[in-house]
mmCIF file of C-alpha atoms and ligand atoms in Angstrom:
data_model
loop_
_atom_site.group_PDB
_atom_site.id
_atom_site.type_symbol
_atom_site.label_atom_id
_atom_site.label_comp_id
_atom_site.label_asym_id
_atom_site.label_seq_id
_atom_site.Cartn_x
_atom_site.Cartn_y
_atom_site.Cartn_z
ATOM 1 C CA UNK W 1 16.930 -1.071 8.642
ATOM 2 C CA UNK W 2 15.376 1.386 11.201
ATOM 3 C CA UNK W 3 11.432 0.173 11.863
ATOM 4 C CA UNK W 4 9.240 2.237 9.538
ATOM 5 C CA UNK W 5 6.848 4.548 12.107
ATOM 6 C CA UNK W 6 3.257 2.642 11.619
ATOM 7 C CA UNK W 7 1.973 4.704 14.448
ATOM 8 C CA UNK W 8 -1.755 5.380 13.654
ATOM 9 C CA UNK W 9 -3.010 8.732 14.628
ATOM 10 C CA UNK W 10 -2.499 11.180 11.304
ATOM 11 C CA UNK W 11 -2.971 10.748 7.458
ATOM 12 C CA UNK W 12 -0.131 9.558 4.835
ATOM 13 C CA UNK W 13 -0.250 9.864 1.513
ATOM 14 C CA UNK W 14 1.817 7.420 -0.585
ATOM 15 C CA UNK W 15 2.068 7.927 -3.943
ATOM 16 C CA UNK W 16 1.945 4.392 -6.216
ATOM 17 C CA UNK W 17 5.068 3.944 -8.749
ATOM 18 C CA UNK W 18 3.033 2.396 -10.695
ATOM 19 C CA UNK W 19 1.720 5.656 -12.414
ATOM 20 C CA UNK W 20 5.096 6.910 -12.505
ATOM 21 C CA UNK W 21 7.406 7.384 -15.908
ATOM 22 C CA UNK W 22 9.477 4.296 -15.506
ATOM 23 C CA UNK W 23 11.999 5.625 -17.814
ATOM 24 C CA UNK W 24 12.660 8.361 -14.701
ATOM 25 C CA UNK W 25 11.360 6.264 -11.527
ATOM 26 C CA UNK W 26 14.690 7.984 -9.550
ATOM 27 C CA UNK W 27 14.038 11.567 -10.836
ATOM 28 C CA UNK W 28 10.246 10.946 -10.024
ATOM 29 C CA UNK W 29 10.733 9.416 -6.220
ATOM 30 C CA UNK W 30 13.228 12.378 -5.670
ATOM 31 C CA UNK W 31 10.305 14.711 -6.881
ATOM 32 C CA UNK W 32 7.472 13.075 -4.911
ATOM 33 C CA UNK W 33 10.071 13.277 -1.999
ATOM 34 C CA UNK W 34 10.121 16.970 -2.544
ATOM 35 C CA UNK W 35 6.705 17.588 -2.946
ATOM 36 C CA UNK W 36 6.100 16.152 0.477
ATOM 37 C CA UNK W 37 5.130 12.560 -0.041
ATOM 38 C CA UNK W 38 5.455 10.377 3.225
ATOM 39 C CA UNK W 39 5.705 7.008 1.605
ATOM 40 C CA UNK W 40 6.574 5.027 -1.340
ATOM 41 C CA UNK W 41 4.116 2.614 -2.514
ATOM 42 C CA UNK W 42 5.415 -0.154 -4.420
ATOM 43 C CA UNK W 43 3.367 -2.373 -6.704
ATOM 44 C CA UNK W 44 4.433 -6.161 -7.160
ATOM 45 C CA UNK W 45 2.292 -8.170 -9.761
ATOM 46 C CA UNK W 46 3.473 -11.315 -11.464
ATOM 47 C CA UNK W 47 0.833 -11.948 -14.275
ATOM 48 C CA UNK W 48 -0.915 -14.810 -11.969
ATOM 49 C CA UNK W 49 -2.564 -13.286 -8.944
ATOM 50 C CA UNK W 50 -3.823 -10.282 -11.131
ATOM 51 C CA UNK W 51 -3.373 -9.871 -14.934
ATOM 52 C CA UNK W 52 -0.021 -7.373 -15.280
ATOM 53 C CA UNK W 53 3.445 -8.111 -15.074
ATOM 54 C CA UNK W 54 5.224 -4.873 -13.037
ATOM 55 C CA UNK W 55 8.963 -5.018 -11.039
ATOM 56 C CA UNK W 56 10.096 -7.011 -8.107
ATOM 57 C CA UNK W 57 12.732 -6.963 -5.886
ATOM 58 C CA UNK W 58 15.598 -5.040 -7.928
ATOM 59 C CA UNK W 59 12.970 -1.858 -8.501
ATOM 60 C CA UNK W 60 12.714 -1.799 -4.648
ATOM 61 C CA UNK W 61 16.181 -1.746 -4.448
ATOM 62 C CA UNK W 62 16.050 1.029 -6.609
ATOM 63 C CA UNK W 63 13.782 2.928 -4.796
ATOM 64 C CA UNK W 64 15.484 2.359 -1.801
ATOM 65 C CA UNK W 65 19.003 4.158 -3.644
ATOM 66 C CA UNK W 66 16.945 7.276 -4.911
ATOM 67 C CA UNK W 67 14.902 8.190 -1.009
ATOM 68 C CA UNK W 68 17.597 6.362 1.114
ATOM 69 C CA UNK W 69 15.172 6.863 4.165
ATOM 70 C CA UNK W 70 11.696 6.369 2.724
ATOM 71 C CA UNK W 71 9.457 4.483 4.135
ATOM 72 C CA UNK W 72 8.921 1.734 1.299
ATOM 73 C CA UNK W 73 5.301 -0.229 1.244
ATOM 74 C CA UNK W 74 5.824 -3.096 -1.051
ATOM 75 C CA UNK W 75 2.071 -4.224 -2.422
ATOM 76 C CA UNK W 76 2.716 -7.863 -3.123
ATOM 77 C CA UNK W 77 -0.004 -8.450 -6.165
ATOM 78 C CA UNK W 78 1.488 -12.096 -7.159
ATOM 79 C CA UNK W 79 0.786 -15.883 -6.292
ATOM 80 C CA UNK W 80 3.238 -16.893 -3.779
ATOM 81 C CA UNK W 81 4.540 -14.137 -1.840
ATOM 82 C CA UNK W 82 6.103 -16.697 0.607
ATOM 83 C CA UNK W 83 8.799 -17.224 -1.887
ATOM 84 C CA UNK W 84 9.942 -13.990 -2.346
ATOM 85 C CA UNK W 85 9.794 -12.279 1.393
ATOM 86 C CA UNK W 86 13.015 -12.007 2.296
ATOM 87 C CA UNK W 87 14.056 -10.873 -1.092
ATOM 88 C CA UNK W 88 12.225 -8.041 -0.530
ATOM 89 C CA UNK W 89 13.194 -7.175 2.867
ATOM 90 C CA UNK W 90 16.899 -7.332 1.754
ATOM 91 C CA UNK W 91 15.875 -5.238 -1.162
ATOM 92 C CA UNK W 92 14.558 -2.546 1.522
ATOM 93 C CA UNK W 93 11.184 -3.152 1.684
ATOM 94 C CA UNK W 94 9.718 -1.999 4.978
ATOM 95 C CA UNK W 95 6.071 -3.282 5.110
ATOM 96 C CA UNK W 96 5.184 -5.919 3.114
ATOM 97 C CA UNK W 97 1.497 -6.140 2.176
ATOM 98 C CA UNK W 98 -0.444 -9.146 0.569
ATOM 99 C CA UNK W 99 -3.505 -10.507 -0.384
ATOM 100 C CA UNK W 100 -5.741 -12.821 2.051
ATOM 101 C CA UNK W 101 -6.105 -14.322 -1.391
ATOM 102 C CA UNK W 102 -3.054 -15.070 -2.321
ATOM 103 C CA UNK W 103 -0.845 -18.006 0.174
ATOM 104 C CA UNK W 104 -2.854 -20.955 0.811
ATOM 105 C CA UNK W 105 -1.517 -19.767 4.419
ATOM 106 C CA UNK W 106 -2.232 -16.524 5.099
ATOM 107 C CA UNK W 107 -1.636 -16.798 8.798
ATOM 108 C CA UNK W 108 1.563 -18.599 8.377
ATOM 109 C CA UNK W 109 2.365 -15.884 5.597
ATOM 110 C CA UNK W 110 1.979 -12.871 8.167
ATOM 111 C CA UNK W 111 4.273 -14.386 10.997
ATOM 112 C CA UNK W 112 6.706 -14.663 8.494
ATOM 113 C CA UNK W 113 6.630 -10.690 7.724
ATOM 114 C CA UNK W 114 6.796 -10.765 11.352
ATOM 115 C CA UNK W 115 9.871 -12.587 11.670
ATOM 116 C CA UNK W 116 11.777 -10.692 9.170
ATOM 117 C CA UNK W 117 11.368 -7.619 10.866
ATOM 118 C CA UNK W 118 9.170 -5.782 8.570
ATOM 119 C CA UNK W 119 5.453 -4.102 8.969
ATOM 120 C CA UNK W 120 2.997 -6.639 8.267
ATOM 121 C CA UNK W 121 0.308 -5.629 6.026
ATOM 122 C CA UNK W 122 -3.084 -7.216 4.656
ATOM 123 C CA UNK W 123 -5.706 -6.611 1.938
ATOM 124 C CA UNK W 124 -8.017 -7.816 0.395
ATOM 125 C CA UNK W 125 -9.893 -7.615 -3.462
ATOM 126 C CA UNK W 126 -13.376 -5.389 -3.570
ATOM 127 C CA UNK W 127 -14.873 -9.130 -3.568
ATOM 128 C CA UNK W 128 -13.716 -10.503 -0.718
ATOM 129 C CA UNK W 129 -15.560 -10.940 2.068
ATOM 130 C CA UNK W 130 -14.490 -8.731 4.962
ATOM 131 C CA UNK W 131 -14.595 -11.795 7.662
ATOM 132 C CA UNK W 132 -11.587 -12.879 6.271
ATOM 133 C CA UNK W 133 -9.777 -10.627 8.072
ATOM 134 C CA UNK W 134 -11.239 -11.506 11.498
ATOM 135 C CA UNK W 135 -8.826 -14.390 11.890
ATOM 136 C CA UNK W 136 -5.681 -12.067 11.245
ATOM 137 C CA UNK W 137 -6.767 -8.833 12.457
ATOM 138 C CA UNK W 138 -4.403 -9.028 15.624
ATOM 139 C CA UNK W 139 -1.502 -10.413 13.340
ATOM 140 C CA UNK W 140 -1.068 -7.067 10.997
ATOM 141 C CA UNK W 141 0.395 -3.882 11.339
ATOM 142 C CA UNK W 142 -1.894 -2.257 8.426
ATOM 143 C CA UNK W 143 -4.915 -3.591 6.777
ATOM 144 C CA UNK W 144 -5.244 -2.156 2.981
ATOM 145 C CA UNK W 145 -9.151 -2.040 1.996
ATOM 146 C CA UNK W 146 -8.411 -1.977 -2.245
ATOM 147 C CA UNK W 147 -10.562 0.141 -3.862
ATOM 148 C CA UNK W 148 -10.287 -1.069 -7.239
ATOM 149 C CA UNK W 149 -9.854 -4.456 -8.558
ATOM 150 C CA UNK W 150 -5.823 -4.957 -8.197
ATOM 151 C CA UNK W 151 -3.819 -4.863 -11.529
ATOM 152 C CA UNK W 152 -3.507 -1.439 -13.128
ATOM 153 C CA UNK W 153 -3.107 2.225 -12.069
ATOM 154 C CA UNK W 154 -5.777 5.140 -13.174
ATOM 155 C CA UNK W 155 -8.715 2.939 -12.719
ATOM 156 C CA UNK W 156 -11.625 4.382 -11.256
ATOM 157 C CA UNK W 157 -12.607 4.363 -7.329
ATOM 158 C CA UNK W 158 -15.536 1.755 -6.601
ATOM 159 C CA UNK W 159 -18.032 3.493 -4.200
ATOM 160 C CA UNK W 160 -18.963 0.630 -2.429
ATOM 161 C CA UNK W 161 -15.155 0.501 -0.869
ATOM 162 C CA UNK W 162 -16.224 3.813 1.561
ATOM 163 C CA UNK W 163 -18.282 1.722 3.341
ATOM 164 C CA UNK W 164 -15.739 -1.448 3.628
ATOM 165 C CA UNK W 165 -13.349 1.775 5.128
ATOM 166 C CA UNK W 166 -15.911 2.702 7.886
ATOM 167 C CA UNK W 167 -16.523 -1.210 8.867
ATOM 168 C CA UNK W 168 -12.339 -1.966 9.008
ATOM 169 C CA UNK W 169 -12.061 0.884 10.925
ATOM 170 C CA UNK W 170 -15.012 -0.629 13.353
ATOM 171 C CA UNK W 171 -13.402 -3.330 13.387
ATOM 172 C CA UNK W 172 -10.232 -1.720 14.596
ATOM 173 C CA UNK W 173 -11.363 0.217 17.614
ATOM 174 C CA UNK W 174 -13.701 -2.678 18.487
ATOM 175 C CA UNK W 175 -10.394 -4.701 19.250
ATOM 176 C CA UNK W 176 -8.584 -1.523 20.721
ATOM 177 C CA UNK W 177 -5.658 -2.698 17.892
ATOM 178 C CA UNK W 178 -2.960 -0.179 16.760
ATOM 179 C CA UNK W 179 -3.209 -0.737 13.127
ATOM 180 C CA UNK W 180 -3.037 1.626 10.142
ATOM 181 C CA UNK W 181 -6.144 1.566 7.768
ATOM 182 C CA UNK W 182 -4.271 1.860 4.174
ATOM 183 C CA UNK W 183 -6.905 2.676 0.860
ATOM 184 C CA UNK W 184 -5.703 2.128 -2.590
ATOM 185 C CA UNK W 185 -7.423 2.670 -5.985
ATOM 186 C CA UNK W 186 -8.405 5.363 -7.514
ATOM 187 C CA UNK W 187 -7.936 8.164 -4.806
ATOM 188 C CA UNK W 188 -7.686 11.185 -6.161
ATOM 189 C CA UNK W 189 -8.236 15.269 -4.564
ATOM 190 C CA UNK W 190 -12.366 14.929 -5.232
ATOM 191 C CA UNK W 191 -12.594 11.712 -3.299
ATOM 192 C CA UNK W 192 -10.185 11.605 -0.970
ATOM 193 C CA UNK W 193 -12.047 13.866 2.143
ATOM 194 C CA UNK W 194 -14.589 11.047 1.976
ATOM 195 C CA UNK W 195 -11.954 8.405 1.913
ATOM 196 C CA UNK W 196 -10.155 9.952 5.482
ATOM 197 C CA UNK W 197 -13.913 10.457 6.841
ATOM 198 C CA UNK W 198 -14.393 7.041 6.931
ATOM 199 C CA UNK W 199 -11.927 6.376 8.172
ATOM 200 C CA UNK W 200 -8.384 5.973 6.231
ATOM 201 C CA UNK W 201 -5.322 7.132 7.214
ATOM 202 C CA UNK W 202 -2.868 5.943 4.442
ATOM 203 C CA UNK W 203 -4.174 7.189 0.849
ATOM 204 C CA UNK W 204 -2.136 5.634 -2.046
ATOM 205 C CA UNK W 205 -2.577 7.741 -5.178
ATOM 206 C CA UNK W 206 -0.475 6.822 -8.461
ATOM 207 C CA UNK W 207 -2.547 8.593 -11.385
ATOM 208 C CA UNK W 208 -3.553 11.649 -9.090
ATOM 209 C CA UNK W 209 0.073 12.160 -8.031
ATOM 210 C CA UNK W 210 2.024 10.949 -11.185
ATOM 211 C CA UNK W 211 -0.403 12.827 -13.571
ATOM 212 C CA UNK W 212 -0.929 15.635 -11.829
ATOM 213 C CA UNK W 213 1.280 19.111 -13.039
ATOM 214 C CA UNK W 214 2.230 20.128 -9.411
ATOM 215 C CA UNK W 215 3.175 16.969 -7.125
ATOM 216 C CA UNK W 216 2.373 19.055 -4.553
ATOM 217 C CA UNK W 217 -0.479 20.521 -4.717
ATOM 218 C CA UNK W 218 -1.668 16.849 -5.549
ATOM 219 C CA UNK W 219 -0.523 15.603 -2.594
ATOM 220 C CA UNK W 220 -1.878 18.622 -0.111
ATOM 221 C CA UNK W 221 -4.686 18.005 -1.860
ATOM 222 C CA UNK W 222 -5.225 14.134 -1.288
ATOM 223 C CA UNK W 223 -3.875 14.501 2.582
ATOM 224 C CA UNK W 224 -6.568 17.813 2.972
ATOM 225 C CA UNK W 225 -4.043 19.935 4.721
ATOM 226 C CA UNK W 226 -4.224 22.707 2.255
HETATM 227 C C1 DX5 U 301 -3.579 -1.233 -8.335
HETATM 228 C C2 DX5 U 301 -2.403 -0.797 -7.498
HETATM 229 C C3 DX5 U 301 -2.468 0.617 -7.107
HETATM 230 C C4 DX5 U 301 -2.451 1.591 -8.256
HETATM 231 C C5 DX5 U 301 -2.985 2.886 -7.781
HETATM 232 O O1 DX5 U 301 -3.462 -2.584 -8.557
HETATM 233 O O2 DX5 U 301 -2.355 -1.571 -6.313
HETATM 234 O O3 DX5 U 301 -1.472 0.938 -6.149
HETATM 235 O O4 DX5 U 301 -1.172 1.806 -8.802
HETATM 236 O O5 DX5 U 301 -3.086 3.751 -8.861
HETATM 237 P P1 DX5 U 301 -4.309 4.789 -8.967
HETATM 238 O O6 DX5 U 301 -4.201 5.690 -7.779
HETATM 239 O O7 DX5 U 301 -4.054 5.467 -10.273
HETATM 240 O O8 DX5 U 301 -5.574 3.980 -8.940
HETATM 241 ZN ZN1 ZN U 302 -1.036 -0.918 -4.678
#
């Protein structure tokens, strides 16, 4: 599995599966791959950690057959992500992302991204205090600021997450870290320049890609290149 690129320095836009038509997911990651997406984000929620059931391990694999080389960022929602790691990296998962919330080791949880070879990602829910991540700041790859409460595409964007952005991305710089700032929730074309301003440089979108008539255009749109 080549390493996924996690260089910071220019804006992604990965559109969430989540919002796709299920009954198509390979027709619809073949179409966001032709519309320009540059990653596949992958939701994982077992009914515990937040209150919907989605896919695990044999949808990434699935993913991973229709964009052979995408760069696949699994968003573990569930209750203990230790358990299923390495499933996922043998699925093709490149980063794996999950909540501070979730293992009662969240430390412990990261090194063991580490070890498997995949980007190491972080987030945390609109509640949670950002402190938590002070403790694991220099263990990640990506931190994801959610901003909605996890569970469900299309919901809408909660303001207050602009200024969580701005004080990750203090954060950042004030520990001269190489780590991608990730936003997910409710991004859509209207928001999104005030998401990157603050500081954001991957922008899931499900609804505003999977609902939108031209993929495209959605995606120019959300990455503000035109
Ligand atoms: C929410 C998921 C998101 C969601 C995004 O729990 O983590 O990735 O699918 O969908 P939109 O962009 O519609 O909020
Ligand atoms: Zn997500």
């Amino acid at each position: 599995m080549p390493k996924p690129d996690m260089t910071p320095g220019r804006v992604r836009v990965a559109p969430s599966l989540l919002a796709c038509q299920f009954e198509k997911m390979a027709e619809e990651i073949v179409a966001v791959k032709d519309a320009g997406a540059d990653w596949l984000h992958f939701d994982v929620m077992d009914g515990h950690f937040v209150p919907n059931i989605s896919v695990g391990p044999l949808g990434v694999q699935a993913a991973r057959r229709a964009w052979p080389d995408a760069v696949l960022d699994v968003h573990l929602m569930i209750a203990d992500p230790d358990r299923y790691l390495e499933e996922f990296v043998e699925a093709g998962a490149d980063i794996l992302t999950v909540h501070v919330e979730a293992p009662r080791h969240v430390h412990r949880t990261l090194q063991n991204i580490r070890s498997l070879g995949a980007g190491v990602g972080v987030t945390l829910n609109p509640g949670t205090s950002l402190g938590a991540l002070d403790p694991v700041l220099g263990e990640v790859d990506m931190v994801l600021v959610m901003s909605v409460n996890p569970g469900f595409a299309g919901q809408k964007f909660i303001p207050g997450a602009l200024d969580r952005i701005r004080t990750v991305r203090r954060k950042i710089e004030a520990e001269g870290l190489s780590v991608l700032l990730e936003v997910d929730g409710g991004v859509k074309a209207d928001n999104a320049a005030r998401v990157r301003e603050a500081g954001a440089e991957v922008l899931v979108a499900g609804s505003a890609v999977f609902g939108a008539e031209d993929y495209r255009q959605a995606i120019r749109d959300i990455r503000g290149n035109g």
